[in-house]
Amino acid sequence: MKKFISIILTVAFFSSLVVAQEDVKIRRGDFKTSSEGFKAAWKNIRLGNKYYKQGKGYYINALECYEKAYPYNKNNPGLNYKLGVCHIFSDRKFEAVGYFEKAVKADSLVSKDIHFMLARAYQLNSEFDKAIKQYNITKQAYGPKKLKHLKLNLDKFIEECNNGNELAAHPNKSLVINLGPAINSKYDDYNAVVSDNDSLMYFTSRRADLGNTKICPADNKYFEDIFFSEKINGKWKEASRMSAPINTKHNDAAVCLSKDNQTLYVYNGFKNGGTILASSKNKRLWTKPKKLPFKIDKYRMTSMSVSSDGNTIYFVSSNPKTSIGGKDIYFVRKNGKGKWGKPQNIGDVINTTEDEEGVFITQHDSVLYFSSKGHNTMGGYDIFRSRLSKEGIWLKAENVGIPVNTPDDDIFFALSPNGRQGYYSTIRQGGLGMKDIYKVIFLGSEKQLIFTREDNLIANDIEPIDPFFKKLPSKVSIDTTYFLKGKVTDVADHNPIISKINLVDQDKSMTIATAISDSMGNFLIKLPSRKKYGVEVTAKGYLFYVGILPITEAITSDTIIRNFTLQKVEVGTKVVLKNIFFELNKAKLTPASYQELQVVLKLLKDNPTMKIEISGHTDNVGSLKSNTLLSAARAKAVSTYLISKGINKTRLTSKGYAFTQPVAPNNTVEGRALNRRVEFKILKK
């Protein structure tokens, strides 16, 4: 039987947790608390257990079932343990800590590996000191013989946490930016292969598509396909699936593009159990992929990169006879007669006893980027680089550091020809789903920065990145000594909230700075200048806050303090959209409205069962009939916009109330301005 192996399975993208997770029993008698709602909850528990037993590829299905049962009994230790496991193997791994903490608090013996799993969750959330404590508890509980039997090297995990603390203490000047929905999807997207002028991108995706409907049985995900996108006026167009002969009915993945852009190397998961093939460009069409021009041993190649002259190929393989350990980086050269020599291991300066992956040689063949589970990684694969000395020797590999690397897998890094930016694949908070492709801008010394139009970017326009890099520069080219400082709390109980704070340039309708409040609700943002800003505050389970923040010259302090409160999502709650604008006496939205509508859009996407009523309101100038029609049309315009962005129309209703629901007296200019508004009301959570 042929094996349909995907490159992502071959790479073993997710860091293995070494030990198998326990199938903790959720006993009916322990789970039941009352008759009301029990039947439906228990049905979801049983269905979730069936998925759970099928392994990691089905944890996402189990997660959906367990989450439906969770509101019935939030304190059951077994359910919390399984929810933690399911989260840690998903793109929501950052939520695993809370479930494991509840599980161990309710029953410290809920599973044999509970402290190990809690340690892994802490490490993946960059809480390295807490992780080390739990790893040490696991060492005492298991003992050396048990750990040896399980091949569980806890000292390696502890070392990774110590590396994480060291790297977090010295973050690099880099910006990490999600490429957004034109490239990324809710499925896995990875391994960006970019042309020499940074205008064309090929990448691999496991998204559902008209040409890709088959599920890979090994991990319960769609087969791999190769997509491409062009950059027009500095923006990537919506990606399209490549046609035959590049994509087949099996797993196909983009691997590498030659420096002259004339040869595309692809991974085919059917040929010989998985191998890399080469396709040449014939005018504007790609030819059928063929075997590589040199011989490789029987062990599978997973990634490769070609030198600028095409005479050296770097690749990853796992021949145990020549490997230093696991998967190593090799190279093969073409001699003066045009014949390829024998592949050679690149050596122990780069390769370690752990796995290496995702090799990339830069434009001038002077720097080698790769991912490794060895060296001073903080967990999983980290991205490293090694420079070639004048003597032709590869120098000691250095971790590219935070904020690029995370405690999980960071891989498939490729540097643009200009040397100032690159692309790689990882899972980060706020991503579009599973692995996403991110752009990295290396800032370096501020005085040496040279900007092109494409470099004038927002610090982080999708979601703030990990806890060890909470504050981002407001704009790449600006330095300042002004700061916005404050605290975000619950409006009802005043408890602190971990939230995202965006600073918006209203003139440009774009986010120019982002921060994450810490566990005490505190945040700090660097301000580009003194002017009027829009502020957006969002948090999971809460309604967003949108307001105006005037930072005028009259404020003399270098630190401006503003506190914010958020209200939990509850049925019946109304929210006024303060920055929705229409053309005069019309129902046509102006571009200035889109920034706030994006916040509404994200709220609806984050809460897929939520239904809302969008209402339009006017002042009392004019007749009731004309104002009713105008307010209804404006509410409809907002609804239409949200539907055009993917919100199901059954979740939205719109209505015009004219001046029947004033929020201020209509006898003043200010009062009438407040009454001219659009708001929404939550009908269903």
XYZ file of C-alpha atoms in Angstrom:
685
model
C 0.000 0.000 0.000
C 1.313 3.433 -0.971
C 1.801 6.005 1.771
C 0.555 9.538 1.130
C 3.023 11.356 3.388
C 2.767 15.128 3.719
C 5.836 17.252 4.235
C 4.368 18.609 7.441
C 4.038 15.107 8.880
C 7.545 14.291 7.716
C 8.879 17.406 9.393
C 6.876 16.518 12.532
C 5.971 20.187 12.814
C 4.467 20.065 16.287
C 6.934 19.363 19.063
C 6.273 15.883 20.383
C 5.274 15.652 24.005
C 7.154 12.332 24.127
C 4.687 10.566 26.394
C 1.205 9.625 25.233
C -1.563 11.611 26.860
C -3.744 9.636 29.205
C -7.306 8.752 28.330
C -8.591 9.985 31.682
C -11.982 8.542 32.532
C -14.818 11.019 33.027
C -17.213 9.016 35.142
C -20.914 9.619 34.727
C -21.595 9.768 38.477
C -18.792 12.259 39.115
C -19.752 14.428 36.150
C -23.484 14.683 36.876
C -24.478 17.628 39.070
C -28.178 17.982 38.203
C -30.754 16.549 35.815
C -31.187 19.789 33.858
C -28.889 19.761 30.850
C -27.139 16.532 31.809
C -28.377 14.418 28.908
C -27.040 16.777 26.227
C -23.764 17.359 28.104
C -23.128 13.633 28.588
C -23.848 12.967 24.921
C -21.095 15.433 24.002
C -18.720 13.858 26.532
C -19.208 10.420 24.984
C -18.759 11.732 21.438
C -15.696 13.707 22.495
C -14.199 10.573 24.060
C -14.549 8.709 20.764
C -12.582 11.393 18.946
C -10.041 11.642 21.775
C -9.205 7.939 21.543
C -8.381 8.313 17.838
C -5.335 10.458 18.658
C -3.903 13.915 18.120
C -5.337 14.453 14.664
C -8.837 14.196 16.120
C -8.318 16.321 19.238
C -9.833 19.320 17.440
C -13.064 17.317 16.985
C -12.977 16.207 20.612
C -12.419 19.825 21.662
C -15.660 20.950 20.014
C -17.624 18.272 21.875
C -15.980 18.892 25.248
C -16.549 22.644 24.976
C -20.273 22.040 24.487
C -20.333 19.917 27.656
C -18.143 22.281 29.695
C -20.810 24.840 30.760
C -22.738 22.028 32.500
C -19.818 21.135 34.821
C -16.826 23.460 34.682
C -15.076 21.911 37.690
C -14.788 18.284 36.614
C -11.043 17.466 36.761
C -11.143 14.867 33.987
C -12.912 17.189 31.570
C -10.514 20.036 32.358
C -7.542 17.722 31.768
C -8.850 16.606 28.386
C -9.682 20.163 27.376
C -6.125 21.136 28.274
C -4.718 18.326 26.134
C -6.944 19.235 23.183
C -5.955 22.902 23.438
C -2.239 22.208 23.658
C -2.345 20.402 20.310
C -4.311 23.153 18.574
C -3.763 26.771 17.584
C -5.378 27.622 20.940
C -2.542 26.135 22.983
C -2.321 29.419 24.911
C -5.605 28.547 26.654
C -4.384 25.149 27.914
C -2.883 26.492 31.151
C -6.225 27.450 32.692
C -7.730 24.003 32.146
C -4.716 22.129 33.524
C -4.607 24.422 36.558
C -8.291 23.752 37.279
C -7.759 20.017 36.814
C -4.848 19.757 39.241
C -6.576 22.042 41.749
C -9.671 19.822 41.741
C -7.703 16.559 41.805
C -3.914 16.508 42.046
C -4.006 12.861 40.907
C -6.323 13.416 37.940
C -3.622 11.847 35.714
C -0.066 10.616 36.130
C 1.263 13.194 33.710
C -0.717 16.212 34.902
C 2.352 18.097 36.187
C 4.249 17.338 32.981
C 1.346 18.576 30.857
C 1.022 21.691 33.012
C 4.753 22.288 32.591
C 4.429 22.004 28.806
C 1.513 24.448 28.834
C 3.496 26.938 30.933
C 6.497 26.627 28.613
C 4.393 27.151 25.485
C 2.988 30.294 27.139
C 6.492 31.577 27.937
C 5.978 31.208 31.699
C 9.374 29.566 31.973
C 9.890 29.714 35.754
C 6.511 28.079 36.399
C 7.334 25.429 33.800
C 10.653 24.617 35.457
C 8.889 24.133 38.803
C 6.417 21.675 37.266
C 9.167 19.797 35.408
C 11.004 19.335 38.713
C 7.811 18.037 40.343
C 7.490 15.577 37.446
C 11.096 14.436 37.946
C 10.407 13.631 41.584
C 7.120 11.891 40.810
C 8.464 9.697 37.996
C 11.976 8.913 39.205
C 15.022 8.298 36.987
C 14.100 4.731 35.943
C 10.611 5.703 34.780
C 11.936 8.742 32.927
C 14.563 6.588 31.197
C 11.905 4.042 30.231
C 9.705 6.792 28.779
C 12.736 8.407 27.090
C 11.593 11.618 28.708
C 14.473 14.090 29.014
C 13.111 16.675 31.433
C 16.547 18.262 31.761
C 16.271 19.210 28.077
C 12.930 20.952 28.698
C 14.370 22.761 31.727
C 17.343 23.863 29.632
C 14.941 25.213 27.010
C 13.130 27.240 29.672
C 16.409 28.696 30.898
C 17.255 29.580 27.283
C 13.843 31.236 27.014
C 14.511 33.407 30.053
C 17.874 34.433 28.621
C 16.462 35.256 25.188
C 13.493 37.124 26.697
C 15.905 39.328 28.619
C 17.501 40.474 25.350
C 14.787 40.762 22.665
C 15.862 41.780 19.181
C 14.587 44.771 17.236
C 12.222 42.962 14.920
C 8.599 43.232 13.889
C 6.498 40.100 13.329
C 3.427 40.644 11.136
C 0.759 38.170 10.074
C 0.336 38.290 6.277
C -3.429 38.316 6.736
C -6.347 36.578 4.988
C -5.015 37.093 1.453
C -2.368 34.460 2.247
C -3.400 32.702 5.448
C -6.545 30.706 6.195
C -8.071 28.939 9.193
C -6.101 25.873 8.091
C -2.334 25.252 8.115
C -0.372 27.589 5.816
C 3.418 27.353 5.699
C 6.753 27.445 3.866
C 6.623 30.697 1.906
C 8.838 30.514 -1.196
C 9.374 34.028 -2.559
C 10.775 35.224 -5.902
C 13.968 37.253 -6.115
C 12.093 40.580 -6.370
C 9.664 39.694 -3.547
C 6.686 40.019 -5.882
C 5.580 36.389 -6.186
C 4.997 33.862 -3.422
C 4.420 30.116 -3.506
C 3.384 28.381 -0.312
C 1.750 25.235 1.036
C -1.741 25.084 2.509
C -3.974 22.383 3.921
C -7.153 24.327 3.307
C -10.367 22.973 1.840
C -10.639 23.881 -1.829
C -12.673 22.870 -4.855
C -9.636 20.964 -6.075
C -8.751 19.569 -2.661
C -11.418 17.718 -0.708
C -9.527 14.616 0.463
C -8.595 14.087 4.112
C -5.208 12.649 5.062
C -5.952 9.742 7.450
C -2.677 10.216 9.323
C -3.701 13.505 10.943
C -7.334 14.110 9.890
C -6.475 17.209 7.837
C -6.895 18.078 4.179
C -4.103 17.069 1.828
C -1.353 19.578 1.058
C -1.650 21.812 -1.990
C 0.547 24.556 -3.396
C -0.884 28.086 -3.662
C 0.566 31.272 -5.110
C 0.024 35.009 -4.751
C 1.300 38.140 -6.508
C 2.176 41.377 -4.763
C 0.428 44.360 -6.360
C 1.184 47.890 -5.095
C 2.858 46.467 -2.003
C -0.012 44.110 -1.048
C -0.395 40.389 -1.573
C -3.393 39.416 -3.712
C -5.736 36.668 -2.561
C -3.909 33.384 -3.046
C -4.950 30.868 -5.708
C -4.388 27.138 -5.939
C -1.861 26.070 -8.576
C -3.182 23.753 -11.263
C -1.723 20.534 -12.673
C 0.957 19.390 -13.144
C 2.249 21.107 -9.987
C -0.673 20.017 -7.805
C -1.790 16.416 -7.944
C -4.439 14.432 -6.110
C -1.803 13.593 -3.472
C 0.176 15.757 -1.015
C 2.077 18.531 -2.800
C 4.173 21.168 -1.034
C 6.277 24.121 -2.154
C 9.892 23.652 -1.080
C 12.236 26.018 -2.879
C 12.612 28.406 -5.818
C 15.890 28.778 -7.659
C 17.505 32.201 -7.482
C 16.717 32.814 -11.175
C 13.032 31.923 -10.493
C 13.094 29.343 -13.307
C 12.977 26.150 -11.228
C 10.368 25.355 -8.585
C 11.141 22.469 -6.252
C 8.117 20.660 -4.856
C 7.540 17.835 -2.414
C 5.291 15.025 -3.629
C 3.992 12.713 -0.926
C 3.211 9.865 -3.325
C 6.410 9.387 -5.303
C 8.669 6.871 -3.525
C 6.803 7.460 -0.274
C 7.604 11.174 -0.421
C 10.333 12.980 -2.349
C 11.397 16.373 -3.753
C 10.983 16.961 -7.492
C 11.931 19.852 -9.796
C 9.689 21.727 -12.246
C 11.070 24.127 -14.871
C 9.298 27.159 -16.248
C 8.483 26.934 -19.953
C 7.472 30.470 -20.895
C 4.687 31.111 -18.325
C 3.879 27.464 -17.565
C 5.494 24.994 -15.186
C 6.503 21.600 -16.546
C 5.717 18.264 -14.922
C 8.023 17.870 -11.881
C 10.964 15.483 -12.442
C 13.599 13.781 -10.316
C 16.490 15.842 -8.961
C 19.704 15.826 -11.000
C 21.723 14.109 -8.261
C 21.321 10.865 -6.357
C 20.219 10.856 -2.748
C 20.039 7.934 -0.370
C 16.757 6.193 0.398
C 16.035 8.539 3.299
C 13.459 11.227 2.620
C 14.413 14.842 1.855
C 12.138 17.379 3.543
C 13.495 20.823 2.634
C 16.173 22.340 0.430
C 17.706 25.585 -0.811
C 19.811 26.382 -3.887
C 22.848 28.681 -4.029
C 22.755 31.802 -6.198
C 24.868 30.187 -8.954
C 22.844 26.970 -8.825
C 25.946 24.860 -8.181
C 25.282 23.988 -4.527
C 22.137 22.514 -3.028
C 21.510 22.390 0.714
C 18.934 19.903 1.962
C 17.668 18.056 5.033
C 17.762 14.279 5.356
C 18.049 11.616 8.055
C 20.557 8.973 6.995
C 21.602 7.357 10.307
C 24.997 6.408 8.838
C 26.014 10.026 8.262
C 23.675 11.966 10.556
C 24.946 13.529 13.767
C 21.491 12.957 15.196
C 18.003 12.767 13.716
C 17.554 14.993 10.674
C 20.638 16.910 9.550
C 21.524 19.515 6.932
C 23.578 18.240 3.962
C 24.983 19.844 0.841
C 25.914 18.630 -2.615
C 28.004 20.483 -5.216
C 28.309 20.431 -8.991
C 31.858 20.071 -10.266
C 33.532 21.886 -13.165
C 32.293 19.257 -15.591
C 28.672 19.866 -14.607
C 28.287 16.643 -12.637
C 26.930 16.457 -9.111
C 29.128 15.023 -6.397
C 28.241 12.993 -3.331
C 26.096 14.631 -0.604
C 28.030 15.625 2.529
C 26.951 16.416 6.089
C 27.470 20.147 6.708
C 29.024 19.459 10.122
C 28.456 19.762 13.857
C 28.753 23.550 13.970
C 25.263 23.606 12.487
C 23.890 20.099 13.036
C 23.175 18.809 16.543
C 22.037 15.547 18.113
C 18.504 16.935 17.754
C 16.594 17.522 14.492
C 17.368 20.334 12.050
C 14.899 21.548 9.403
C 13.883 24.313 6.999
C 17.272 25.166 5.454
C 17.684 28.426 3.469
C 20.807 29.959 1.898
C 20.757 33.745 1.375
C 21.159 35.597 -1.917
C 24.943 35.940 -1.656
C 25.508 32.471 -0.146
C 26.985 34.021 2.986
C 24.336 33.227 5.634
C 22.532 29.946 6.235
C 19.175 30.086 8.017
C 17.671 26.925 9.456
C 15.488 25.627 12.264
C 16.756 23.363 15.012
C 15.570 21.630 18.159
C 19.154 21.816 19.417
C 21.585 24.649 20.191
C 19.954 27.143 22.593
C 16.350 26.642 21.503
C 13.609 27.785 23.891
C 11.373 24.904 22.793
C 10.521 22.994 19.629
C 12.180 24.310 16.488
C 13.801 27.744 16.769
C 15.223 29.655 13.810
C 19.023 30.011 13.743
C 21.555 31.502 11.377
C 25.206 30.763 10.669
C 27.524 33.077 8.780
C 30.218 31.914 6.362
C 33.688 33.199 7.268
C 36.205 34.519 4.742
C 37.946 31.167 5.039
C 34.782 29.367 3.934
C 33.938 27.981 7.394
C 30.453 28.105 8.886
C 30.540 29.996 12.190
C 28.678 29.130 15.403
C 24.905 29.162 14.918
C 23.038 31.984 16.664
C 19.399 32.039 17.714
C 17.589 34.877 15.891
C 15.816 35.446 19.203
C 12.602 37.001 20.416
C 10.163 38.164 19.088
C 10.706 35.928 16.041
C 11.126 32.657 17.913
C 8.589 31.239 20.354
C 8.604 28.223 22.716
C 6.860 26.173 19.995
C 7.870 25.327 16.422
C 9.176 28.203 14.273
C 10.268 26.968 10.876
C 10.693 27.442 7.118
C 12.401 30.827 7.293
C 13.265 32.532 3.985
C 15.030 35.897 3.712
C 14.066 38.414 1.032
C 16.843 39.523 -1.346
C 16.975 42.968 0.292
C 18.093 41.273 3.521
C 15.818 43.397 5.718
C 12.805 41.117 5.890
C 11.874 37.468 5.745
C 8.984 35.021 5.959
C 8.425 32.022 8.186
C 5.705 29.777 9.620
C 4.494 29.423 13.180
C 1.431 29.503 15.450
C 0.973 32.733 17.400
C -1.814 34.272 19.412
C -4.238 36.098 17.161
C -3.394 34.103 14.045
C -6.040 33.237 11.478
C -5.984 29.549 12.402
C -3.380 26.811 12.887
C 0.004 27.629 11.301
C 0.221 30.988 9.548
C 2.865 32.671 7.432
C 4.379 35.738 9.075
C 6.589 38.507 7.802
C 9.621 39.557 9.845
C 11.248 42.970 9.554
C 14.704 43.130 11.107
C 15.158 46.665 12.404
C 18.803 46.505 13.420
C 20.403 49.797 14.371
C 17.834 52.573 14.037
C 20.337 54.922 12.390
C 21.023 52.383 9.650
C 17.393 51.873 8.623
C 16.566 52.476 4.987
C 12.886 52.291 4.161
C 11.085 51.478 0.989
C 7.327 51.980 0.721
C 6.684 48.335 1.630
C 8.646 48.673 4.865
C 6.438 51.446 6.272
C 4.306 48.956 8.155
C 2.094 48.640 11.173
C 3.809 47.029 14.119
C 1.261 44.236 14.438
C -2.043 44.571 12.639
C -3.591 41.202 13.401
C -2.980 40.303 17.009
C -0.351 41.076 19.647
C 2.412 38.545 19.926
C 3.632 36.545 22.831
C 3.833 37.674 26.478
C 7.582 38.232 26.461
C 7.224 40.996 23.832
C 4.135 42.899 24.879
C 5.127 46.373 23.754
C 5.785 47.077 20.086
C 7.194 50.184 18.420
C 4.393 52.404 17.197
C 5.848 52.952 13.761
C 9.079 51.663 12.375
C 10.684 54.986 11.598
C 9.750 56.959 14.712
C 11.303 57.172 18.132
C 9.607 59.039 20.991
C 9.568 59.540 24.729
C 5.771 59.797 25.121
C 3.876 56.890 26.639
C 0.264 55.897 27.254
C -0.080 53.933 30.479
C -3.121 52.466 32.182
C -5.134 49.502 33.397
C -8.009 47.463 31.923
C -10.620 46.073 34.338
C -14.068 44.477 34.398
C -16.738 47.180 34.682
C -18.744 45.106 37.197
C -16.237 43.507 39.589
C -13.172 45.650 38.755
C -11.008 42.546 38.263
C -8.040 43.015 35.904
C -8.406 41.801 32.300
C -5.754 40.577 29.875
C -6.666 42.526 26.759
C -5.389 43.968 23.517
C -5.065 47.755 23.198
C -4.780 49.300 19.717
C -3.827 52.905 19.077
C -5.416 54.136 15.826
C -4.294 57.014 13.622
C -7.678 58.435 12.663
C -6.301 60.391 9.741
C -5.043 57.197 8.102
C -7.591 54.771 9.621
C -4.814 52.393 10.629
C -3.467 50.830 13.794
C -0.042 52.287 14.588
C 0.693 50.694 17.974
C -0.438 47.656 19.926
C 0.017 46.430 23.482
C -1.176 43.559 25.664
C -2.185 44.207 29.258
C -0.572 41.851 31.759
C -2.250 39.627 34.356
C -2.837 42.714 36.539
C -4.472 44.595 33.663
C -1.558 47.014 33.214
C -0.318 48.165 29.795
C 2.173 50.584 28.279
C 2.246 51.976 24.707
C 4.802 54.227 23.083
C 3.168 57.238 21.346
C 4.412 58.551 17.984
C 3.356 62.143 18.670
C 0.855 64.343 20.488
C -2.413 64.254 18.541
C -5.920 62.820 18.672
C -5.988 59.015 18.505
C -8.632 56.355 18.384
C -8.339 53.641 21.023
C -9.629 50.077 20.671
C -9.623 47.694 23.631
C -10.639 44.061 23.095
C -10.606 40.918 25.250
C -12.053 37.440 24.926
C -15.547 37.204 26.419
C -15.928 40.986 26.592
C -17.447 43.669 24.417
C -14.877 45.940 22.863
C -14.256 49.565 23.830
C -13.733 52.166 21.113
C -13.102 55.790 21.994
C -11.143 58.956 21.271
C -7.936 59.838 23.084
C -6.824 63.465 22.606
C -3.113 63.874 23.408
C -2.659 67.645 23.099
C 0.242 69.963 23.769
C -1.612 71.104 26.872
C -0.659 67.771 28.481
C 2.843 68.321 29.781
C 3.615 64.899 31.252
C 5.641 62.400 29.217
C 3.380 59.595 30.496
C -0.380 59.908 29.967
C -2.501 57.683 32.211
C -5.845 56.326 30.940
C -7.769 53.415 32.433
C -10.421 51.402 30.587
C -13.286 49.152 31.660
C -14.900 46.394 29.598
C -18.309 44.774 29.873
C -18.843 41.036 29.531
C -20.778 39.737 26.552
C -24.399 39.407 27.730
C -27.712 39.166 25.899
C -29.440 42.568 25.719
C -26.256 44.622 25.973
C -26.079 47.601 23.602
C -22.922 49.087 22.126
C -22.762 52.455 20.364
C -20.473 52.504 17.326
C -18.938 55.939 17.682
C -16.833 55.994 14.535
C -19.336 54.977 11.859
C -19.716 57.702 9.241
C -21.977 58.151 6.221
C -22.093 60.545 3.313
C -24.301 63.576 4.024
C -27.994 62.579 4.180
C -27.130 59.211 2.609
C -26.716 55.608 3.729
C -23.322 55.120 2.064
C -20.498 54.283 4.470
C -17.328 56.340 4.219
C -13.877 54.676 4.406
C -13.349 56.212 7.861
C -15.917 53.697 9.191
C -13.988 50.579 8.228
C -11.580 50.639 11.176
C -14.368 50.285 13.749
C -16.319 47.844 11.601
C -13.267 45.586 11.607
C -13.557 45.428 15.410
C -17.236 44.435 15.131
C -16.285 41.866 12.511
C -13.660 40.328 14.786
C -16.144 40.193 17.695
C -18.596 38.251 15.542
C -15.936 35.894 14.223
C -14.604 35.240 17.729
C -18.163 34.474 18.898
C -19.595 32.353 16.047
C -22.968 31.790 17.762
C -23.594 35.463 18.517
C -26.555 37.204 16.872
C -27.000 40.975 16.925
C -29.450 43.670 15.941
C -27.908 46.661 14.183
C -29.942 49.802 14.701
C -29.800 53.244 13.130
C -30.802 56.399 15.034
C -31.208 60.057 14.050
C -31.887 63.414 15.682
C -35.375 64.997 15.410
C -34.577 67.286 12.487
C -36.974 66.313 9.679
C -40.028 64.087 9.555
C -40.402 60.764 11.326
C -40.959 58.997 8.013
C -37.820 60.324 6.314
C -35.680 59.721 9.404
C -37.036 56.179 9.791
C -36.118 55.389 6.194
C -32.657 56.958 6.552
C -31.855 55.231 9.856
C -33.053 51.863 8.504
C -30.949 52.263 5.353
C -27.851 53.117 7.398
C -28.331 50.115 9.666
C -28.786 47.974 6.563
C -25.557 49.359 5.094
C -23.606 48.228 8.167
C -25.255 44.809 8.017
C -24.455 44.473 4.305
C -20.813 45.331 4.945
C -20.481 42.635 7.623
C -22.171 40.059 5.381
C -19.736 40.934 2.578
C -16.888 40.075 4.974
C -18.188 36.573 5.655
C -20.766 36.945 8.447
C -23.847 34.788 7.856
C -26.862 37.002 7.232
C -28.964 34.902 9.649
C -26.876 36.319 12.498
C -27.760 39.924 11.686
C -30.949 41.958 11.787
C -31.164 45.666 11.042
C -33.738 48.266 11.993
C -34.185 52.023 11.878
C -35.568 53.794 14.960
C -35.324 57.373 13.671
C -35.472 59.700 16.736
C -37.659 57.457 18.927
C -34.756 56.344 21.183
C -32.718 59.480 21.969
C -29.725 59.259 24.320
C -29.512 63.038 24.782
C -31.768 66.101 24.442
C -32.335 67.236 20.848
C -32.344 70.931 21.787
C -28.546 71.328 21.541
C -26.015 70.727 18.781
C -24.102 68.324 21.019
C -27.232 66.385 21.955
C -28.312 65.990 18.351
C -24.827 64.740 17.431
C -25.049 62.048 20.130
C -28.455 60.946 18.869
C -27.174 60.464 15.316
C -25.633 57.047 15.851
C -25.449 53.386 14.913
C -25.448 50.768 17.638
C -25.858 47.055 18.008
C -27.635 44.927 20.585
C -26.733 41.330 21.439
C -29.683 39.036 20.769
C -27.867 35.744 21.387
C -24.432 34.925 22.791
